[in-house]
Amino acid sequence: MSGSVRLGPLLLVLLVMIAVGLPGQSRAEDAPTTCRMGAYVTKLYGIDSGDGTFKAVFWMWSVCPEQTDEPLMTLEFPNGEDISADLEDKLERDDGWWSTRKFIGTFRNTFELKDFPFDRQQLTIQVEEAVLDDRELLYTADSDESGLSPAVSVPGWELDKLTAAASVYTYPTTFGDPSLPDGSSRYARLTVSIPAERAHWATFAQATFSLYIVALLVFAGMLFNIVSESMFLGRMGVLGSALFAVVVGYSTTDNLIGARGGMYLLDYLYLTLLLLIVASTAWTIAAHRWVATALSPDAMLRQDRLVSAGLAGSYLLANLVLLVMAQT
């Protein structure tokens, strides 16, 4: 009888422990909280592909199951700097607790400029949970309500539809968390992307105006009669001036593009013009030397016109191919 008396309380204790969780049970075994996250950009400005930054003003919101869930207060922006936030609010709704917060900041962005000024960019704002890892908090993206204000307009750029995507980002470190022995940690992330295409023809005209003026100068120099000594010297003077102008003009492209690690469209355009100048100079020198030995002056003049036309045509064709490739 005494054994039965002791068994009842023991069973009761065991049932309570099973209901609330055994002592020492890891929270990682529980399902993580999931919050719906979204963003709406109201201002976008200061797109600087040379510096690799842009500025944005936007609202973010979260819908979470519990009042104690506050992802808008514990998030960070991995690619952001000089971030400020205000106008926090939290209200209870039928499907959870809805919170909103306004952010303003500058964001670092990777700009692919090999086709500049026909480049197409993805302006991204990365939002990441900074306190709770994926064992405790996950994001889902509110894609339907996230967006870009129709009032947003950036001179020199055409913007497309904003998208928001949720993911989990893995770091190759535990940040010292002793509950993560595998040497990595994972945090919820929301990536907000805005496709942006440069208003290319206006920028192209600005970037290549001096380049094509030099090309016209070279074409004009090809009209000089190489049979005449004075005309020959005149053509060589024009080609020398064109070469100097190309070197000076190319040095200014860094102001438009910024630091780069490779050959871009403008580089190829300047290289093509440089090849035209070098080839024209080589032909002019050789043809002038052959005037007295190989052909009659009139025949040499006709030959010069054919070669000059061929060089000019090759240059124009090369430019056309480069421009078509940059837009495809």
mmCIF file of C-alpha atoms in Angstrom:
data_model
loop_
_atom_site.group_PDB
_atom_site.id
_atom_site.type_symbol
_atom_site.label_atom_id
_atom_site.label_comp_id
_atom_site.label_asym_id
_atom_site.label_seq_id
_atom_site.Cartn_x
_atom_site.Cartn_y
_atom_site.Cartn_z
ATOM 1 C CA MET A 1 0.000 0.000 0.000
ATOM 2 C CA SER A 2 2.843 2.405 0.833
ATOM 3 C CA GLY A 3 4.471 1.581 -2.525
ATOM 4 C CA SER A 4 1.283 2.658 -4.324
ATOM 5 C CA VAL A 5 1.238 5.925 -2.448
ATOM 6 C CA ARG A 6 4.793 6.739 -3.522
ATOM 7 C CA LEU A 7 4.139 5.738 -7.161
ATOM 8 C CA GLY A 8 1.335 8.256 -7.723
ATOM 9 C CA PRO A 9 3.368 11.417 -7.041
ATOM 10 C CA LEU A 10 6.290 9.995 -9.007
ATOM 11 C CA LEU A 11 4.138 9.458 -12.088
ATOM 12 C CA LEU A 12 2.752 12.969 -11.716
ATOM 13 C CA VAL A 13 6.274 14.435 -11.629
ATOM 14 C CA LEU A 14 7.274 12.422 -14.701
ATOM 15 C CA LEU A 15 4.222 13.616 -16.635
ATOM 16 C CA VAL A 16 4.956 17.256 -15.773
ATOM 17 C CA MET A 17 8.608 16.876 -16.827
ATOM 18 C CA ILE A 18 7.562 15.384 -20.149
ATOM 19 C CA ALA A 19 5.065 18.209 -20.716
ATOM 20 C CA VAL A 20 7.452 21.080 -20.006
ATOM 21 C CA GLY A 21 10.666 19.425 -21.208
ATOM 22 C CA LEU A 22 13.322 17.487 -19.363
ATOM 23 C CA PRO A 23 16.018 19.433 -17.473
ATOM 24 C CA GLY A 24 18.962 20.182 -19.741
ATOM 25 C CA GLN A 25 16.888 19.725 -22.900
ATOM 26 C CA SER A 26 18.459 21.883 -25.691
ATOM 27 C CA ARG A 27 16.365 24.640 -27.189
ATOM 28 C CA ALA A 28 17.777 23.596 -30.554
ATOM 29 C CA GLU A 29 15.322 20.633 -30.431
ATOM 30 C CA ASP A 30 12.372 23.086 -30.487
ATOM 31 C CA ALA A 31 11.044 24.448 -33.771
ATOM 32 C CA PRO A 32 12.419 27.961 -34.457
ATOM 33 C CA THR A 33 10.133 30.976 -34.467
ATOM 34 C CA THR A 34 9.262 32.100 -37.994
ATOM 35 C CA CYS A 35 8.585 35.775 -38.760
ATOM 36 C CA ARG A 36 7.292 37.185 -42.027
ATOM 37 C CA MET A 37 9.557 40.044 -43.149
ATOM 38 C CA GLY A 38 9.072 42.675 -45.841
ATOM 39 C CA ALA A 39 10.465 45.990 -47.094
ATOM 40 C CA TYR A 40 9.136 48.972 -49.030
ATOM 41 C CA VAL A 41 11.623 51.489 -50.459
ATOM 42 C CA THR A 42 10.375 55.089 -50.501
ATOM 43 C CA LYS A 43 13.588 56.832 -51.613
ATOM 44 C CA LEU A 44 16.604 55.669 -53.619
ATOM 45 C CA TYR A 45 19.417 58.027 -54.538
ATOM 46 C CA GLY A 46 23.163 58.533 -54.703
ATOM 47 C CA ILE A 47 23.923 55.533 -56.936
ATOM 48 C CA ASP A 48 27.706 55.700 -57.317
ATOM 49 C CA SER A 49 29.123 52.827 -59.365
ATOM 50 C CA GLY A 50 32.647 54.208 -59.027
ATOM 51 C CA ASP A 51 32.452 54.231 -55.234
ATOM 52 C CA GLY A 52 30.305 51.087 -55.122
ATOM 53 C CA THR A 53 27.487 52.522 -52.975
ATOM 54 C CA PHE A 54 23.907 53.746 -53.051
ATOM 55 C CA LYS A 55 21.565 55.311 -50.494
ATOM 56 C CA ALA A 56 18.030 54.283 -49.562
ATOM 57 C CA VAL A 57 15.142 55.135 -47.264
ATOM 58 C CA PHE A 58 12.735 52.275 -46.592
ATOM 59 C CA TRP A 59 10.224 50.764 -44.206
ATOM 60 C CA MET A 60 10.540 47.226 -42.885
ATOM 61 C CA TRP A 61 7.937 45.147 -41.119
ATOM 62 C CA SER A 62 7.671 41.818 -39.360
ATOM 63 C CA VAL A 63 4.730 39.617 -38.432
ATOM 64 C CA CYS A 64 5.628 37.249 -35.584
ATOM 65 C CA PRO A 65 3.607 34.842 -33.417
ATOM 66 C CA GLU A 66 4.557 36.318 -30.029
ATOM 67 C CA GLN A 67 4.741 39.850 -28.651
ATOM 68 C CA THR A 68 8.246 39.131 -27.348
ATOM 69 C CA ASP A 69 9.552 38.450 -30.881
ATOM 70 C CA GLU A 70 11.353 41.588 -32.092
ATOM 71 C CA PRO A 71 13.404 40.843 -35.240
ATOM 72 C CA LEU A 72 13.315 44.499 -36.321
ATOM 73 C CA MET A 73 15.204 45.411 -33.153
ATOM 74 C CA THR A 74 17.865 42.702 -33.471
ATOM 75 C CA LEU A 75 18.631 42.819 -37.187
ATOM 76 C CA GLU A 76 21.713 44.240 -38.898
ATOM 77 C CA PHE A 77 22.679 45.178 -42.449
ATOM 78 C CA PRO A 78 25.821 43.264 -43.564
ATOM 79 C CA ASN A 79 26.344 45.596 -46.547
ATOM 80 C CA GLY A 80 25.132 48.757 -44.806
ATOM 81 C CA GLU A 81 26.864 51.694 -43.162
ATOM 82 C CA ASP A 82 25.677 54.884 -41.440
ATOM 83 C CA ILE A 83 22.323 53.267 -40.719
ATOM 84 C CA SER A 84 19.720 55.138 -38.704
ATOM 85 C CA ALA A 85 16.282 53.923 -37.607
ATOM 86 C CA ASP A 86 13.194 55.460 -36.025
ATOM 87 C CA LEU A 87 9.371 55.329 -35.866
ATOM 88 C CA GLU A 88 9.185 51.865 -34.313
ATOM 89 C CA ASP A 89 5.697 50.512 -33.745
ATOM 90 C CA LYS A 90 4.076 47.207 -32.741
ATOM 91 C CA LEU A 91 0.405 46.214 -32.927
ATOM 92 C CA GLU A 92 -1.493 42.983 -32.392
ATOM 93 C CA ARG A 93 -3.231 41.530 -35.424
ATOM 94 C CA ASP A 94 -5.318 38.407 -36.016
ATOM 95 C CA ASP A 95 -2.369 36.363 -37.274
ATOM 96 C CA GLY A 96 0.325 37.687 -34.920
ATOM 97 C CA TRP A 97 2.188 40.796 -33.843
ATOM 98 C CA TRP A 98 2.865 43.310 -36.595
ATOM 99 C CA SER A 99 5.892 45.596 -36.167
ATOM 100 C CA THR A 100 7.205 48.370 -38.411
ATOM 101 C CA ARG A 101 10.394 50.428 -38.446
ATOM 102 C CA LYS A 102 11.895 53.030 -40.794
ATOM 103 C CA PHE A 103 15.547 52.849 -41.892
ATOM 104 C CA ILE A 104 17.884 55.245 -43.696
ATOM 105 C CA GLY A 105 21.379 54.297 -44.795
ATOM 106 C CA THR A 106 24.175 53.838 -47.305
ATOM 107 C CA PHE A 107 24.722 50.395 -48.789
ATOM 108 C CA ARG A 108 27.806 48.884 -50.383
ATOM 109 C CA ASN A 109 27.082 47.152 -53.655
ATOM 110 C CA THR A 110 29.058 45.147 -56.203
ATOM 111 C CA PHE A 111 28.785 46.861 -59.581
ATOM 112 C CA GLU A 112 29.633 44.852 -62.699
ATOM 113 C CA LEU A 113 30.894 47.482 -65.148
ATOM 114 C CA LYS A 114 32.471 45.540 -67.995
ATOM 115 C CA ASP A 115 29.647 46.695 -70.322
ATOM 116 C CA PHE A 116 29.567 50.291 -69.017
ATOM 117 C CA PRO A 117 27.599 52.335 -69.938
ATOM 118 C CA PHE A 118 25.263 49.537 -71.065
ATOM 119 C CA ASP A 119 25.487 47.881 -67.659
ATOM 120 C CA ARG A 120 22.633 46.333 -65.693
ATOM 121 C CA GLN A 121 22.969 46.215 -61.924
ATOM 122 C CA GLN A 122 21.293 44.595 -58.931
ATOM 123 C CA LEU A 123 21.052 47.050 -56.043
ATOM 124 C CA THR A 124 20.793 44.883 -52.917
ATOM 125 C CA ILE A 125 20.004 45.533 -49.271
ATOM 126 C CA GLN A 126 20.973 42.607 -47.063
ATOM 127 C CA VAL A 127 19.063 42.226 -43.788
ATOM 128 C CA GLU A 128 20.244 39.676 -41.244
ATOM 129 C CA GLU A 129 19.337 38.567 -37.732
ATOM 130 C CA ALA A 130 22.213 39.541 -35.436
ATOM 131 C CA VAL A 131 21.319 37.785 -32.168
ATOM 132 C CA LEU A 132 19.340 34.546 -32.650
ATOM 133 C CA ASP A 133 20.658 31.871 -34.993
ATOM 134 C CA ASP A 134 18.489 29.663 -37.180
ATOM 135 C CA ARG A 135 17.741 27.307 -34.279
ATOM 136 C CA GLU A 136 15.610 30.081 -32.780
ATOM 137 C CA LEU A 137 14.520 32.436 -35.566
ATOM 138 C CA LEU A 138 13.845 32.156 -39.301
ATOM 139 C CA TYR A 139 12.520 34.620 -41.881
ATOM 140 C CA THR A 140 9.941 34.205 -44.596
ATOM 141 C CA ALA A 141 9.692 36.911 -47.269
ATOM 142 C CA ASP A 142 6.559 38.997 -47.671
ATOM 143 C CA SER A 143 7.065 39.153 -51.427
ATOM 144 C CA ASP A 144 3.557 40.325 -52.259
ATOM 145 C CA GLU A 145 3.696 43.499 -50.162
ATOM 146 C CA SER A 146 7.391 44.351 -50.559
ATOM 147 C CA GLY A 147 8.068 46.883 -53.284
ATOM 148 C CA LEU A 148 9.457 50.132 -54.614
ATOM 149 C CA SER A 149 7.480 53.360 -54.452
ATOM 150 C CA PRO A 150 6.315 54.566 -57.904
ATOM 151 C CA ALA A 151 7.547 58.006 -56.873
ATOM 152 C CA VAL A 152 11.175 56.809 -56.788
ATOM 153 C CA SER A 153 13.190 58.207 -59.696
ATOM 154 C CA VAL A 154 16.972 58.228 -60.026
ATOM 155 C CA PRO A 155 18.449 60.455 -62.772
ATOM 156 C CA GLY A 156 20.464 58.393 -65.228
ATOM 157 C CA TRP A 157 18.926 55.065 -64.149
ATOM 158 C CA GLU A 158 15.854 52.990 -64.964
ATOM 159 C CA LEU A 159 14.602 50.874 -62.035
ATOM 160 C CA ASP A 160 12.647 47.625 -62.215
ATOM 161 C CA LYS A 161 10.446 45.736 -59.748
ATOM 162 C CA LEU A 162 11.804 45.165 -56.237
ATOM 163 C CA THR A 163 12.036 41.577 -55.003
ATOM 164 C CA ALA A 164 12.552 40.154 -51.498
ATOM 165 C CA ALA A 165 13.923 36.676 -50.801
ATOM 166 C CA ALA A 166 14.519 34.901 -47.485
ATOM 167 C CA SER A 167 17.453 32.579 -46.897
ATOM 168 C CA VAL A 168 19.843 31.366 -44.214
ATOM 169 C CA TYR A 169 23.443 32.581 -44.308
ATOM 170 C CA THR A 170 26.209 30.346 -42.962
ATOM 171 C CA TYR A 171 29.318 31.759 -41.278
ATOM 172 C CA PRO A 172 32.445 29.581 -40.955
ATOM 173 C CA THR A 173 32.637 30.398 -37.239
ATOM 174 C CA THR A 174 30.538 29.864 -34.111
ATOM 175 C CA PHE A 175 31.402 33.362 -32.856
ATOM 176 C CA GLY A 176 32.452 31.589 -29.654
ATOM 177 C CA ASP A 177 29.057 29.943 -29.007
ATOM 178 C CA PRO A 178 29.886 26.724 -27.054
ATOM 179 C CA SER A 179 26.606 25.110 -28.159
ATOM 180 C CA LEU A 180 27.845 25.040 -31.774
ATOM 181 C CA PRO A 181 30.712 22.542 -31.926
ATOM 182 C CA ASP A 182 30.833 22.164 -35.723
ATOM 183 C CA GLY A 183 32.671 25.451 -36.342
ATOM 184 C CA SER A 184 29.857 27.261 -38.155
ATOM 185 C CA SER A 185 26.708 29.224 -37.423
ATOM 186 C CA ARG A 186 23.618 30.092 -39.459
ATOM 187 C CA TYR A 187 21.454 33.224 -39.367
ATOM 188 C CA ALA A 188 18.244 34.241 -41.091
ATOM 189 C CA ARG A 189 18.713 36.702 -43.947
ATOM 190 C CA LEU A 190 16.422 38.746 -46.189
ATOM 191 C CA THR A 191 17.826 40.025 -49.484
ATOM 192 C CA VAL A 192 16.043 42.989 -51.047
ATOM 193 C CA SER A 193 16.998 43.463 -54.733
ATOM 194 C CA ILE A 194 16.225 46.284 -57.148
ATOM 195 C CA PRO A 195 17.265 45.789 -60.804
ATOM 196 C CA ALA A 196 18.737 48.994 -62.232
ATOM 197 C CA GLU A 197 19.729 49.731 -65.816
ATOM 198 C CA ARG A 198 21.762 52.771 -66.714
ATOM 199 C CA ALA A 199 20.200 55.274 -69.128
ATOM 200 C CA HIS A 200 22.985 54.230 -71.443
ATOM 201 C CA TRP A 201 22.823 56.369 -74.570
ATOM 202 C CA ALA A 202 23.166 59.689 -72.767
ATOM 203 C CA THR A 203 26.003 58.288 -70.647
ATOM 204 C CA PHE A 204 27.589 56.685 -73.706
ATOM 205 C CA ALA A 205 27.600 60.005 -75.551
ATOM 206 C CA GLN A 206 29.235 61.685 -72.572
ATOM 207 C CA ALA A 207 31.826 58.921 -72.128
ATOM 208 C CA THR A 208 32.811 58.589 -75.801
ATOM 209 C CA PHE A 209 32.403 62.110 -77.181
ATOM 210 C CA SER A 210 36.120 62.920 -77.122
ATOM 211 C CA LEU A 211 36.993 59.415 -78.341
ATOM 212 C CA TYR A 212 34.971 59.735 -81.538
ATOM 213 C CA ILE A 213 36.173 63.297 -82.109
ATOM 214 C CA VAL A 214 39.696 61.854 -82.167
ATOM 215 C CA ALA A 215 38.521 59.137 -84.591
ATOM 216 C CA LEU A 216 37.148 61.814 -86.928
ATOM 217 C CA LEU A 217 40.492 63.596 -86.652
ATOM 218 C CA VAL A 218 42.265 60.414 -87.750
ATOM 219 C CA PHE A 219 39.845 59.968 -90.674
ATOM 220 C CA ALA A 220 40.519 63.569 -91.733
ATOM 221 C CA GLY A 221 44.269 62.966 -91.551
ATOM 222 C CA MET A 222 43.892 60.033 -93.943
ATOM 223 C CA LEU A 223 42.792 62.479 -96.628
ATOM 224 C CA PHE A 224 46.209 64.142 -96.668
ATOM 225 C CA ASN A 225 48.131 63.399 -99.868
ATOM 226 C CA ILE A 226 51.177 61.335 -98.846
ATOM 227 C CA VAL A 227 52.882 62.004 -102.208
ATOM 228 C CA SER A 228 53.589 65.560 -101.121
ATOM 229 C CA GLU A 229 56.260 65.929 -98.462
ATOM 230 C CA SER A 230 54.378 68.698 -96.705
ATOM 231 C CA MET A 231 51.139 66.717 -96.802
ATOM 232 C CA PHE A 232 52.942 63.662 -95.431
ATOM 233 C CA LEU A 233 54.261 65.717 -92.514
ATOM 234 C CA GLY A 234 50.776 67.124 -91.990
ATOM 235 C CA ARG A 235 49.266 63.650 -91.760
ATOM 236 C CA MET A 236 51.958 62.532 -89.329
ATOM 237 C CA GLY A 237 51.242 65.596 -87.194
ATOM 238 C CA VAL A 238 47.548 64.754 -87.100
ATOM 239 C CA LEU A 239 48.233 61.133 -86.142
ATOM 240 C CA GLY A 240 50.660 62.232 -83.435
ATOM 241 C CA SER A 241 48.074 64.629 -81.983
ATOM 242 C CA ALA A 242 45.438 61.895 -82.100
ATOM 243 C CA LEU A 243 47.726 59.514 -80.211
ATOM 244 C CA PHE A 244 48.292 62.108 -77.495
ATOM 245 C CA ALA A 245 44.544 62.787 -77.250
ATOM 246 C CA VAL A 246 43.802 59.062 -76.862
ATOM 247 C CA VAL A 247 46.268 58.728 -73.988
ATOM 248 C CA VAL A 248 44.807 61.767 -72.218
ATOM 249 C CA GLY A 249 41.213 60.699 -72.878
ATOM 250 C CA TYR A 250 41.772 57.178 -71.622
ATOM 251 C CA SER A 251 43.218 58.478 -68.367
ATOM 252 C CA THR A 252 39.874 60.171 -67.630
ATOM 253 C CA THR A 253 37.825 56.966 -67.858
ATOM 254 C CA ASP A 254 38.645 56.110 -64.244
ATOM 255 C CA ASN A 255 36.568 59.098 -63.212
ATOM 256 C CA LEU A 256 33.558 57.519 -64.915
ATOM 257 C CA ILE A 257 34.062 53.868 -63.998
ATOM 258 C CA GLY A 258 36.321 53.865 -60.953
ATOM 259 C CA ALA A 259 38.923 51.267 -60.071
ATOM 260 C CA ARG A 260 38.566 48.117 -62.144
ATOM 261 C CA GLY A 261 40.297 44.802 -62.558
ATOM 262 C CA GLY A 262 39.981 43.850 -66.199
ATOM 263 C CA MET A 263 39.117 45.058 -69.697
ATOM 264 C CA TYR A 264 35.792 46.873 -70.002
ATOM 265 C CA LEU A 265 33.870 48.183 -73.013
ATOM 266 C CA LEU A 266 35.488 51.633 -72.851
ATOM 267 C CA ASP A 267 38.912 49.994 -72.664
ATOM 268 C CA TYR A 268 38.216 48.049 -75.855
ATOM 269 C CA LEU A 269 36.887 51.160 -77.613
ATOM 270 C CA TYR A 270 40.050 53.093 -76.758
ATOM 271 C CA LEU A 271 42.225 50.112 -77.708
ATOM 272 C CA THR A 272 40.490 49.879 -81.091
ATOM 273 C CA LEU A 273 41.144 53.571 -81.739
ATOM 274 C CA LEU A 274 44.754 53.161 -80.659
ATOM 275 C CA LEU A 275 45.191 50.276 -83.116
ATOM 276 C CA LEU A 276 43.690 52.440 -85.867
ATOM 277 C CA ILE A 277 46.213 55.204 -85.148
ATOM 278 C CA VAL A 278 49.168 52.797 -84.996
ATOM 279 C CA ALA A 279 48.140 51.016 -88.204
ATOM 280 C CA SER A 280 47.550 54.328 -90.019
ATOM 281 C CA THR A 281 50.916 55.648 -88.888
ATOM 282 C CA ALA A 282 52.739 52.484 -89.982
ATOM 283 C CA TRP A 283 51.018 52.521 -93.366
ATOM 284 C CA THR A 284 51.663 56.245 -93.879
ATOM 285 C CA ILE A 285 55.408 55.872 -93.237
ATOM 286 C CA ALA A 286 55.721 52.786 -95.446
ATOM 287 C CA ALA A 287 53.651 54.251 -98.295
ATOM 288 C CA HIS A 288 55.614 57.502 -98.315
ATOM 289 C CA ARG A 289 58.869 55.566 -98.632
ATOM 290 C CA TRP A 290 57.469 53.493 -101.509
ATOM 291 C CA VAL A 291 56.322 56.520 -103.525
ATOM 292 C CA ALA A 292 59.689 56.965 -105.249
ATOM 293 C CA THR A 293 60.589 53.284 -105.652
ATOM 294 C CA ALA A 294 57.617 50.953 -106.006
ATOM 295 C CA LEU A 295 54.800 52.745 -107.770
ATOM 296 C CA SER A 296 53.993 55.909 -109.637
ATOM 297 C CA PRO A 297 52.666 58.742 -107.459
ATOM 298 C CA ASP A 298 49.140 58.404 -108.866
ATOM 299 C CA ALA A 299 49.070 54.626 -108.312
ATOM 300 C CA MET A 300 50.440 55.062 -104.793
ATOM 301 C CA LEU A 301 47.789 57.649 -104.060
ATOM 302 C CA ARG A 302 45.038 55.260 -105.163
ATOM 303 C CA GLN A 303 46.585 52.520 -103.032
ATOM 304 C CA ASP A 304 46.660 54.867 -100.064
ATOM 305 C CA ARG A 305 42.975 55.663 -100.477
ATOM 306 C CA LEU A 306 42.076 51.951 -100.556
ATOM 307 C CA VAL A 307 44.137 51.074 -97.480
ATOM 308 C CA SER A 308 42.860 54.105 -95.546
ATOM 309 C CA ALA A 309 39.265 53.205 -96.393
ATOM 310 C CA GLY A 310 39.909 49.630 -95.278
ATOM 311 C CA LEU A 311 41.359 50.782 -91.956
ATOM 312 C CA ALA A 312 38.436 53.141 -91.356
ATOM 313 C CA GLY A 313 35.905 50.446 -92.254
ATOM 314 C CA SER A 314 37.582 47.914 -89.972
ATOM 315 C CA TYR A 315 37.511 50.415 -87.119
ATOM 316 C CA LEU A 316 33.799 51.152 -87.582
ATOM 317 C CA LEU A 317 32.954 47.442 -87.841
ATOM 318 C CA ALA A 318 34.906 46.659 -84.665
ATOM 319 C CA ASN A 319 33.003 49.409 -82.822
ATOM 320 C CA LEU A 320 29.677 48.076 -84.038
ATOM 321 C CA VAL A 321 30.514 44.541 -82.857
ATOM 322 C CA LEU A 322 31.626 45.774 -79.437
ATOM 323 C CA LEU A 323 28.463 47.818 -78.936
ATOM 324 C CA VAL A 324 26.173 44.959 -79.998
ATOM 325 C CA MET A 325 27.969 42.546 -77.647
ATOM 326 C CA ALA A 326 27.645 45.009 -74.746
ATOM 327 C CA GLN A 327 23.862 45.185 -75.166
ATOM 328 C CA THR A 328 23.230 41.458 -75.401
#
